[in-house]
XYZ file of C-alpha atoms in Angstrom:
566
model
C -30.572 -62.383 -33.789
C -27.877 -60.614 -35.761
C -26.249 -62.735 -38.567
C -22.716 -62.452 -36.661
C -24.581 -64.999 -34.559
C -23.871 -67.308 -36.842
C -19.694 -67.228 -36.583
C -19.452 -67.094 -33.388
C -21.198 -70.769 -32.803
C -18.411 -73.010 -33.805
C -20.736 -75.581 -34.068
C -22.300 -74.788 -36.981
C -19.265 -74.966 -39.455
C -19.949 -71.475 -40.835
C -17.353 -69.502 -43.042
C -17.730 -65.957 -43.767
C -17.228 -65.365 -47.780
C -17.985 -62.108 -48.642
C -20.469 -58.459 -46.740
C -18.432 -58.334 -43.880
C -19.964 -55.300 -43.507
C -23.468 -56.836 -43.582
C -23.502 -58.682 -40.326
C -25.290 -56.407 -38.371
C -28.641 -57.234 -40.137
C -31.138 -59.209 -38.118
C -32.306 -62.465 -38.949
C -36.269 -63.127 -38.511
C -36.342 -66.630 -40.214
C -35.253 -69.379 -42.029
C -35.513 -71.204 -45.111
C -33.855 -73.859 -47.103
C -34.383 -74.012 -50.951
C -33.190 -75.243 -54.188
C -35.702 -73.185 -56.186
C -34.261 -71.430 -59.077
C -36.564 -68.723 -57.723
C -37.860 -68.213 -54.262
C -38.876 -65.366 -54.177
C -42.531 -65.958 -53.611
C -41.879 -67.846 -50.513
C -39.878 -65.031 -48.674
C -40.939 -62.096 -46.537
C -38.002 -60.340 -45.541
C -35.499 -60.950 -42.944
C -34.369 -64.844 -43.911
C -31.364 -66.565 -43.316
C -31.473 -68.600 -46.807
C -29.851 -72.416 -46.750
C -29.307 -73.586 -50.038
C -27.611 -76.535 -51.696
C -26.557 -74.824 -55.002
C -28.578 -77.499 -56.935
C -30.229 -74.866 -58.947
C -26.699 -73.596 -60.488
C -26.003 -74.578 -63.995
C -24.438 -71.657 -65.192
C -22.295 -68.544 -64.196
C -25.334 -66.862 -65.406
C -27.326 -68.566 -62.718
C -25.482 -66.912 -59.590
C -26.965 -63.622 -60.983
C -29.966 -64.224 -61.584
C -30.371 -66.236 -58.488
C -28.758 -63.555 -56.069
C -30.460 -60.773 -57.594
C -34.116 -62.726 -56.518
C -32.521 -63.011 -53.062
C -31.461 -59.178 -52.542
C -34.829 -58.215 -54.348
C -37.071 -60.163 -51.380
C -34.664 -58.045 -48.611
C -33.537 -61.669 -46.949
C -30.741 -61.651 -44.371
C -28.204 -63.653 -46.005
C -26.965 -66.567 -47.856
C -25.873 -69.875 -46.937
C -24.520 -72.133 -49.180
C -23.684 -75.748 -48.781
C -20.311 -77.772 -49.974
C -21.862 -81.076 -50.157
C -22.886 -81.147 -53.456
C -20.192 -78.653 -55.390
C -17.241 -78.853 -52.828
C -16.114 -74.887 -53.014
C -18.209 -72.077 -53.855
C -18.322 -70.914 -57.265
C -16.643 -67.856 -57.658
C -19.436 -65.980 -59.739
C -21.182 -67.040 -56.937
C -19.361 -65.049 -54.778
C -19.021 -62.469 -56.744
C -22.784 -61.936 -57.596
C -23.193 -61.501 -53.804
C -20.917 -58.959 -53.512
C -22.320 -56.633 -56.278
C -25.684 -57.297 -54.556
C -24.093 -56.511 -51.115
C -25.529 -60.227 -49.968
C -23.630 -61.577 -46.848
C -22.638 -65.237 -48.484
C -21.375 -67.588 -45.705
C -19.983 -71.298 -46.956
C -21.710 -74.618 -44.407
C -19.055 -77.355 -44.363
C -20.099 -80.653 -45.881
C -20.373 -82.206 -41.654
C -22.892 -79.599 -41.030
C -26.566 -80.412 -41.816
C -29.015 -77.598 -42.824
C -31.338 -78.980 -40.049
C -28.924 -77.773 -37.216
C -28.839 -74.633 -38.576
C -32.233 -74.375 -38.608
C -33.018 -75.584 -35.385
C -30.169 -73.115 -34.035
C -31.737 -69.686 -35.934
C -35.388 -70.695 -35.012
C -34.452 -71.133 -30.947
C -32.765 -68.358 -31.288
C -35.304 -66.166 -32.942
C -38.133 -67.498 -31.266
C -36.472 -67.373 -27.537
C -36.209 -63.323 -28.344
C -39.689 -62.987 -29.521
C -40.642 -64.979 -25.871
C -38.485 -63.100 -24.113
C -39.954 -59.706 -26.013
C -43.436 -60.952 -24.462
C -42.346 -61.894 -21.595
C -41.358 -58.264 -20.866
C -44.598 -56.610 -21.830
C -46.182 -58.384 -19.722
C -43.596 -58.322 -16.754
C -43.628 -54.410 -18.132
C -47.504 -54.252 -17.383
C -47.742 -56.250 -13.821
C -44.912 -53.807 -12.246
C -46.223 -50.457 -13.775
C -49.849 -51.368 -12.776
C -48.796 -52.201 -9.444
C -46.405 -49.490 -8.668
C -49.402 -46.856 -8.636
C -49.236 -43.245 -10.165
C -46.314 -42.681 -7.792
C -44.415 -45.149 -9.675
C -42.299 -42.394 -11.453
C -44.152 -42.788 -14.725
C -42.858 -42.670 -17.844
C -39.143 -43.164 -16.328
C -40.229 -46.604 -14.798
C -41.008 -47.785 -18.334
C -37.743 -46.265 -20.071
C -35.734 -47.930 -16.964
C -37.836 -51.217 -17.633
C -36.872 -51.088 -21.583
C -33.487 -50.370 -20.541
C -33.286 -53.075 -18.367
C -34.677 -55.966 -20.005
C -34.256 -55.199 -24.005
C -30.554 -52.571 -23.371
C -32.859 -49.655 -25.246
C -32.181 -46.315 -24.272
C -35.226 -44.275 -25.281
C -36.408 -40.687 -24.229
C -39.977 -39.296 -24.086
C -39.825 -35.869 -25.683
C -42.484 -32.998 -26.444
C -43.087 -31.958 -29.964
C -40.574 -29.330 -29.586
C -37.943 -31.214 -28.581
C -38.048 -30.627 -25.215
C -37.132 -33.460 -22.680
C -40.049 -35.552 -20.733
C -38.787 -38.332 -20.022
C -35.302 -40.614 -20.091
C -33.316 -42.980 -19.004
C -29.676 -42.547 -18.587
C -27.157 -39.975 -20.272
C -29.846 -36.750 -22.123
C -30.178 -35.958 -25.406
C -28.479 -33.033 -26.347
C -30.876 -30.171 -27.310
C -29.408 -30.148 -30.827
C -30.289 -33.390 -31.141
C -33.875 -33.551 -29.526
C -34.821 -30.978 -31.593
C -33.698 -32.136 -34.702
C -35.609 -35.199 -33.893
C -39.004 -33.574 -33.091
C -38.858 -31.623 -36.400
C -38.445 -35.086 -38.199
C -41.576 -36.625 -36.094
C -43.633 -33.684 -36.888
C -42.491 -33.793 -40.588
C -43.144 -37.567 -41.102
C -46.588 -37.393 -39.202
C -47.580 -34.117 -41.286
C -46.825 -36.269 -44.684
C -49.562 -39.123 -43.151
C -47.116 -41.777 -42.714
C -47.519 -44.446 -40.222
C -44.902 -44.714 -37.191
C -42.336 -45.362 -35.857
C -40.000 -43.002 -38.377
C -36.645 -43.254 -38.450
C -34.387 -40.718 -38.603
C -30.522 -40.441 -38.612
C -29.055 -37.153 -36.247
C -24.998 -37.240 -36.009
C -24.587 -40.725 -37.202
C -26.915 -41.984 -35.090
C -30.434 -43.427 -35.971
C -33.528 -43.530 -33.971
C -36.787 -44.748 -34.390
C -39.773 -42.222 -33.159
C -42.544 -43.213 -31.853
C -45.911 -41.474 -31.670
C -47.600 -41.148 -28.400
C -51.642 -40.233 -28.899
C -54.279 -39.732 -27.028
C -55.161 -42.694 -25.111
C -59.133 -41.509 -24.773
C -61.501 -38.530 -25.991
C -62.641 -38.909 -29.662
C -61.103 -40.176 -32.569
C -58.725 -37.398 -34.534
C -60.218 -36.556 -37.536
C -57.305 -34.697 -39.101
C -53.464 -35.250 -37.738
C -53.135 -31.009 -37.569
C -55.581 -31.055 -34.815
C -52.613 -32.668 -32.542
C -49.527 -32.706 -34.354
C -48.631 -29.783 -32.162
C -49.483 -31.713 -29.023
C -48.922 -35.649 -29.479
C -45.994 -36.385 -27.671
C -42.828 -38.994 -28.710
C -41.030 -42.353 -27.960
C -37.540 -41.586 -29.481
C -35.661 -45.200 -29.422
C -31.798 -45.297 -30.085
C -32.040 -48.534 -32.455
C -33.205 -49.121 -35.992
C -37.128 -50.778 -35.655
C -36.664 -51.466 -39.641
C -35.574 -54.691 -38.735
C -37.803 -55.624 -35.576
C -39.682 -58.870 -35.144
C -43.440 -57.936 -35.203
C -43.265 -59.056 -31.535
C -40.906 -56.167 -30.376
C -42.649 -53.903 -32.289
C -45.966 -54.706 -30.411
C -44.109 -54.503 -27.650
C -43.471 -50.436 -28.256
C -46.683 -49.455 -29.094
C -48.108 -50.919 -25.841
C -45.374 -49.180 -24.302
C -46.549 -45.509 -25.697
C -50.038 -46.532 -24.915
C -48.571 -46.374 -21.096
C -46.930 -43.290 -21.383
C -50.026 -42.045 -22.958
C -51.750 -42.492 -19.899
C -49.385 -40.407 -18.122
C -49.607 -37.514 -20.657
C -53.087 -37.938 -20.177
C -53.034 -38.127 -16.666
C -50.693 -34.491 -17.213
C -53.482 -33.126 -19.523
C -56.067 -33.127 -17.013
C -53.711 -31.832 -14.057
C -53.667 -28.516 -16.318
C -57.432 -28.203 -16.380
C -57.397 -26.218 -12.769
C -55.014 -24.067 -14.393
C -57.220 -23.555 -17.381
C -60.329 -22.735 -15.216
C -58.219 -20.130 -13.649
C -57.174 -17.778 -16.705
C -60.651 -18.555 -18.154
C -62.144 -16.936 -15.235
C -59.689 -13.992 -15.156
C -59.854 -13.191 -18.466
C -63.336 -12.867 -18.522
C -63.484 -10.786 -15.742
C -60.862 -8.518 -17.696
C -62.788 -8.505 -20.922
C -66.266 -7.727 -19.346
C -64.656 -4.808 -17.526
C -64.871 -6.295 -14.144
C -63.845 -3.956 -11.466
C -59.804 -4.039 -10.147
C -60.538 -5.206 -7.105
C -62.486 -8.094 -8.244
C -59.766 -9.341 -10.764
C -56.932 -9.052 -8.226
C -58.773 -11.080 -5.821
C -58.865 -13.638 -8.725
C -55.263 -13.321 -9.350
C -54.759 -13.701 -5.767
C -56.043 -17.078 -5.875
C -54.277 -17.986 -8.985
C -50.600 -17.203 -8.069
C -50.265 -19.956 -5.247
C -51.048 -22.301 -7.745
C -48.749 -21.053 -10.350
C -46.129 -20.195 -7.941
C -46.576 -22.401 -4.985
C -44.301 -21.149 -2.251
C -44.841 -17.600 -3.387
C -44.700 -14.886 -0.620
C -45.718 -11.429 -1.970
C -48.208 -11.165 -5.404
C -46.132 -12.184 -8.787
C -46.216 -9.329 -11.695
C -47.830 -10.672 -14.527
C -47.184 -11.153 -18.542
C -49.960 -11.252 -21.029
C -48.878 -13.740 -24.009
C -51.090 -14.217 -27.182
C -50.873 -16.987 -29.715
C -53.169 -17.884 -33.223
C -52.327 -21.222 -34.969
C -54.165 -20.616 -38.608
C -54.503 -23.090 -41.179
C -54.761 -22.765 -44.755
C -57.919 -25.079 -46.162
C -57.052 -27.169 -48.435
C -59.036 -29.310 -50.973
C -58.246 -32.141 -49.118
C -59.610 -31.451 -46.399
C -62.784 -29.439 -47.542
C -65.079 -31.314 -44.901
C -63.034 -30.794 -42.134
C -63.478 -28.282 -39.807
C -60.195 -27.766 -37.266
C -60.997 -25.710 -34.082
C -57.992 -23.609 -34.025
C -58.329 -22.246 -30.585
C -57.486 -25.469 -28.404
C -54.488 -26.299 -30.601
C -52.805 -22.895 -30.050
C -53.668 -23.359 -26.024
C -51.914 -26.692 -25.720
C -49.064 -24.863 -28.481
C -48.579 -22.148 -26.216
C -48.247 -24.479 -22.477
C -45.808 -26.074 -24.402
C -43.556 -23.148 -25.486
C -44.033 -21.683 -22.011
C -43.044 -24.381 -19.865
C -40.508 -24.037 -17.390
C -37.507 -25.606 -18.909
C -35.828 -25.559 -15.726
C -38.296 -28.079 -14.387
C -38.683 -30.436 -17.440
C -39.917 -33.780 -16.565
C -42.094 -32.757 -13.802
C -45.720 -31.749 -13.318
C -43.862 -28.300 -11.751
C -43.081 -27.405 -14.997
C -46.678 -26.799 -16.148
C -47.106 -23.383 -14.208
C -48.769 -21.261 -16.754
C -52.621 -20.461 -17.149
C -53.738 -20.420 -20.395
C -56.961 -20.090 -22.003
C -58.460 -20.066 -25.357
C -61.425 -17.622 -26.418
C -62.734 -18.605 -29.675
C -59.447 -19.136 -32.386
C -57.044 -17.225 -30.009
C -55.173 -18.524 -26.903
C -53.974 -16.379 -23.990
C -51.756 -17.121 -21.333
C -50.683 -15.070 -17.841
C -47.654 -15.878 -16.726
C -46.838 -15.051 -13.356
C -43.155 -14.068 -12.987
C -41.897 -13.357 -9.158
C -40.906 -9.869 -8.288
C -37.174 -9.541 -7.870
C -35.907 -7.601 -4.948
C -36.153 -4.038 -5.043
C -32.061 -2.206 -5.697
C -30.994 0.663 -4.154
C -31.490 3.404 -6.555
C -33.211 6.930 -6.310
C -36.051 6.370 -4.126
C -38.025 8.804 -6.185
C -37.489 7.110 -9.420
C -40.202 4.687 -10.346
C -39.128 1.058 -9.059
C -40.822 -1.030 -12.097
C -37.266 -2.026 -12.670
C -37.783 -4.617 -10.197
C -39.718 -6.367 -12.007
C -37.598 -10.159 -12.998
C -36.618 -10.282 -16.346
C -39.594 -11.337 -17.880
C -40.271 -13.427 -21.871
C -39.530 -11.680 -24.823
C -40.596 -12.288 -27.737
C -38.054 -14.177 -30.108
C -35.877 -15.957 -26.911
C -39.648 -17.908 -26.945
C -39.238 -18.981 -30.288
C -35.162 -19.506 -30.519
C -34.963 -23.362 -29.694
C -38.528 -24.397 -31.167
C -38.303 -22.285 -34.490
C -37.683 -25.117 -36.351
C -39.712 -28.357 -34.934
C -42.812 -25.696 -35.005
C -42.004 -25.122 -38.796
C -42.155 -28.522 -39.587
C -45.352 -29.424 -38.044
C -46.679 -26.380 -39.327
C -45.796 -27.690 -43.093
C -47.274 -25.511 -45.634
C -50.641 -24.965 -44.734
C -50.153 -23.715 -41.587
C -48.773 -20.752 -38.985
C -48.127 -19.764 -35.398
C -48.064 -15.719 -34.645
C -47.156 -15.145 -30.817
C -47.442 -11.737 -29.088
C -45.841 -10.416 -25.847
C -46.883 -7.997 -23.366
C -44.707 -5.960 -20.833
C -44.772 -6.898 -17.215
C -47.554 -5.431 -14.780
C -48.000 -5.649 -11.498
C -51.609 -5.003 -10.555
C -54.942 -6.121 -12.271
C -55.667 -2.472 -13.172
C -52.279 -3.019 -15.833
C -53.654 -6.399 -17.221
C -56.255 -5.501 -19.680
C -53.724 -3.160 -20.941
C -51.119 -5.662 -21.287
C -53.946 -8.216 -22.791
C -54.689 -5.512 -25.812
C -50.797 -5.105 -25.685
C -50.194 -8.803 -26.410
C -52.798 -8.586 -29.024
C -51.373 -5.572 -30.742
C -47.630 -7.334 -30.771
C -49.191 -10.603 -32.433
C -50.941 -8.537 -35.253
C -47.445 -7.102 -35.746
C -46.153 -10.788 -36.003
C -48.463 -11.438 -38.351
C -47.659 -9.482 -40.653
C -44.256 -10.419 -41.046
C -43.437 -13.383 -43.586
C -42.401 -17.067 -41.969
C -44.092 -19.924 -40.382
C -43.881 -18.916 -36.983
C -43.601 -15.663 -35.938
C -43.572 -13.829 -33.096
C -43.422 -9.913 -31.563
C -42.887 -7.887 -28.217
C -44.257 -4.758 -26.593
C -41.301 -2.820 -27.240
C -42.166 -2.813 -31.013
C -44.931 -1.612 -30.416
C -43.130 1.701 -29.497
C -41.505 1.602 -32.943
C -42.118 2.342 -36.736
C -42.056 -1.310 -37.259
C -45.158 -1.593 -35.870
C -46.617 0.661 -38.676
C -44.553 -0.630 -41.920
C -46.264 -4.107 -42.080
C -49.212 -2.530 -42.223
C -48.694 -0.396 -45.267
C -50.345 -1.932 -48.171
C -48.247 -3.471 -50.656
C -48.562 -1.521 -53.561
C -47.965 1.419 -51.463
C -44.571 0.053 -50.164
C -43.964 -0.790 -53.897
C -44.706 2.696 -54.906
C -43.426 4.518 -52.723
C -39.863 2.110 -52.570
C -39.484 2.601 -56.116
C -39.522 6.193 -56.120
C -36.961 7.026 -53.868
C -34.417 4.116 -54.529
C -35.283 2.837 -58.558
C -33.014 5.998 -59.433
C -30.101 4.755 -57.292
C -30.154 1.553 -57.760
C -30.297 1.929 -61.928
C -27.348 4.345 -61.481
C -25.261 1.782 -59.167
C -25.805 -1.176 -61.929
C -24.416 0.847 -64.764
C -21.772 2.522 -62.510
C -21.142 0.393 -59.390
C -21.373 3.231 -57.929
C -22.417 1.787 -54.052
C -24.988 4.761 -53.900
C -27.525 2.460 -51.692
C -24.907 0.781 -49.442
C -23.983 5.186 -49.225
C -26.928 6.315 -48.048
C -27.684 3.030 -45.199
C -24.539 4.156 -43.869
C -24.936 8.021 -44.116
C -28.402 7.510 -42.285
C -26.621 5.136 -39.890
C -24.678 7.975 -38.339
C -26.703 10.003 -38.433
C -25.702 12.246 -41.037
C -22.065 12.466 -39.217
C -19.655 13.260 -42.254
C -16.530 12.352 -40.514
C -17.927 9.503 -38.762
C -19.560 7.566 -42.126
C -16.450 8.363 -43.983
C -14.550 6.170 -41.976
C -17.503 3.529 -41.898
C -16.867 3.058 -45.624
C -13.197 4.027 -45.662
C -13.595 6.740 -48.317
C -12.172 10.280 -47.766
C -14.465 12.915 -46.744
C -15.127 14.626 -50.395
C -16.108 11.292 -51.924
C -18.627 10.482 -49.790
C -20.008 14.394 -50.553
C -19.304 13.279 -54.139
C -21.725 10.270 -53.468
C -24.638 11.902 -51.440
C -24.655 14.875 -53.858
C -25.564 12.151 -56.956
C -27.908 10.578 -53.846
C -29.581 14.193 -53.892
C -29.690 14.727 -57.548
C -31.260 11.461 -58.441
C -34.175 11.702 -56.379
C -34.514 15.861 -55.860
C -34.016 15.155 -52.124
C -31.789 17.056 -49.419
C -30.505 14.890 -47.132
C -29.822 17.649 -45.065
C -33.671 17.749 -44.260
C -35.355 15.904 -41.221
C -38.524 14.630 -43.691
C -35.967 13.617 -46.442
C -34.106 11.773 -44.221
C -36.678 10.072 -42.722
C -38.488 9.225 -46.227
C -35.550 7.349 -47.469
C -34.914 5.502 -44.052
C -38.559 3.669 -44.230
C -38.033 3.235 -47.730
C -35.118 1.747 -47.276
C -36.847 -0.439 -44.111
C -39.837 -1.253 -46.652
C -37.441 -2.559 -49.367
């Protein structure tokens, strides 16, 4: 019950003196004392009674609020009987401790108000338990095709008014009942799951997201063995975000949730295992790709696979190759422990490939992915768009559907990622181009491979690359060693930027633009809104700073990767 409870009975005599803005707190208890200090009797949560027969002083109000706000209790209720009005130090004490202080008239006895809080607070702990176990009869009767996890968000709804969405550790919606989540907000709240659950603190975690708070719920594994370290499925475990604060919960209620994402547990798991046909599939594909297994052989493997990615499917899908690598740094805290990389980045990668389109539903999980050792791979089967009237004699891979790239994979679950990841650990994702045969896929597997090395050598917590980088010098800068970059950085542009600190001269910002376009006087000019002869001015001190002609193709192309490099 909430302490407003308490002013809305008429019967119990109750004045409200002072933390008006308290009376949303919940009351789990009672207790009646004249103690000068009770401290050691309280828990938490009380609605304190008290005849003021401890008071002798001002002084005492203090000392005896302070106690009260120390041991977290609900509120104060003090009697008239014995000093007809409240003190005002009294009064006053509560509201520097931000204690709600209510006044009992002298006709109301403290038993009433006992007997009131205690129904109260013990008819919603029945009626908590009452609905687990209402919860449990209907979901085991209703059968898998009982809707799963939406029958128990309807149920806790219906019977406790708590809206509550199952989400993935990205954010992404599962599960819910009533109005969504905006994507803002889901994924705001996954990052703060995976962040709490990274530092080893125990659920549920609240979090506050535009005003509002939630509590989060972890969802484990209902079976397998135990989890020896929380990064083995941090990146998997799925969550019970709750639109209320559980901070002030009766332990009943709280039971009540954690039986509740033991159920939906048993539908993730029930989800996990739906994806092990998919599994078997690239397994076997990939193997036949790696060995070197004739075309015909693999495409009568793919043949089988594309009904069940695509069901419905008409003519053969083209194909993408994607390649993730989850590494973790080893700590000395966890010296003895072992984490096998490999699985984590295949249940990492199902999740960031799922269809969002189809969220909620098994459909959604159409993508194959296997993992081989510390690496997982996926092919993703995307459906060939209709051929458009072009030049017949021009090749038609253009009608190939848009397929993934790179960092539109990463855009929404950047951040959620990053925080699960903490410090000690990374994400590199690589992304083929679209084939449309099995003789093209174990070029588009080394492809993928190639593109995640690239993304690995970038800096960040999750990275990712495509194939058309591969086509590109930045697929050679990241590997240049670093003293080499330094090096070779410092000799072209040390000069110029030494000169533009004593003079402000601009002679870096001169020659980005200058290679911008493309050595076009007129055009860079106006870039920079200088007249023509100044920018000569500036590229001839460019020139005799670092004995280079910019009108030369290998000058110009020395200071462009430096300037890429830098």
């Amino acid at each position: 019950m909430r302490l407003r409870a308490l002013l809305e009975n008429d019967a119990l005599g109750m004045r409200l003196l002072g933390g008006e803005d308290e009376l949303d707190r919940g009351v789990r208890g009672v207790m009646t004392t004249d103690l000068r200090d009770p401290s050691r009797y309280l828990s938490g949560g009380e609605l304190v009674l008290s005849g003021l027969a401890w008071r002798r002083t001002a002084e005492d109000s203090e000392t005896f609020v302070r106690l009260l706000a120390s041991a977290q209790v609900a509120g104060l209720a003090a009697g008239e009987a014995e000093l007809g009005d409240i003190p005002d130090d009294l009064v006053e004490a509560c509201s520097r401790h931000r204690l709600p202080l209510f006044a009992v008239n002298e006709s109301v006895a403290f038993a009433t108000i006992t007997e009131y809080v205690v129904r109260q607070v013990s008819g919603e702990r029945a009626g908590d338990l009452a609905a687990v176990v209402d919860r449990h009869r209907r979901l085991m009767t209703s059968g898998p095709a009982g809707g799963g996890p939406e029958v128990v968000l309807d149920l806790l709804g219906s019977d406790l008014d708590l809206r509550a969405w199952v989400l993935s550790p990205t954010g992404r919606r599962i599960a819910g009942a009533g109005e969504p989540l905006t994507g803002e907000v889901s994924t705001a709240l996954a990052g703060e799951h995976l962040a709490a659950v990274r530092t080893g603190r125990r659920g549920p975690h609240r979090a506050t997201v535009g005003g509002v708070t939630y509590s989060l719920f972890p969802i484990r594994n209902s079976g397998g063995p135990a989890v020896k370290d929380v990064r083995e499925t941090v990146l998997s475990d799925w969550l019970l975000a709750v639109e209320a604060d559980a901070g002030d919960w009766p332990a009943a209620r709280l039971d009540l949730l954690q039986g509740v994402t033991q159920l939906i547990a048993v539908e993730r798991d029930r989800r996990e295992a739906a994806r092990t046909v998919r599994r078997r599939l690239a397994q076997e594909v990939l193997e036949l790709v790696q060995t070197g297994a004739a075309p015909a052989e693999i495409a009568a493997r793919l043949r089988v696979a594309a009904p069940v990615l695509l069901p419905g499917l008409g003519a053969a899908p083209h194909w993408q190759v994607v390649v993730g690598q989850v590494e973790w740094t080893q700590d000395s805290s966890n010296a003895g422990t072992a984490i096998e990389a490999g699985p984590v980045a295949q249940s990492l990668l199902e999740e960031i490939l799922v269809d969002p389109e189809a969220a909620g539903s098994d459909s959604a999980d159409r993508i194959a992915v296997a993992h081989i050792g510390g690496e997982a791979i996926a092919l993703v089967p995307l459906p060939a768009a209709p051929a458009v009237a072009v030049d017949p004699d021009a090749p038609q891979e253009g009608a190939i559907t848009a397929g993934l790239h790179a960092d539109a994979l990463l855009a929404s679950v950047r951040a959620p990622l990053a925080a699960g990841l903490a410090d000690d650990g990374r994400l590199t994702l690589g992304v083929s181009a679209a084939v449309s045969s099995a003789e093209g896929l174990r070029g588009a597997l080394e492809e993928a491979r190639h593109a995640r090395r690239v993304a690995a050598a970038r800096p960040g917590r999750v990275c990712a690359a495509g194939h058309h980088e591969l086509a590109s010098h930045v697929l050679l800068l990241p590997f240049v060693p670093d003293d080499v970059r330094r090096a070779f950085t410092a000799r072209l542009l040390d000069p110029l930027r030494d000169y533009d600190r004593r003079h402000r001269a601009e002679l870096v910002p001169t020659l980005e633009a200058f290679l911008d376009c493309d050595g076009s006087w007129t055009r860079c000019a106006t870039r920079l809104h200088l007249h023509v002869n100044t920018l000569r001015y500036r590229v001839g001190r460019i020139e005799q700073l670092t004995s280079r002609d910019l009108s030369r193709l290998e000058d110009k192309l020395d200071f462009f990767l430096a300037l890429r490099m830098s």
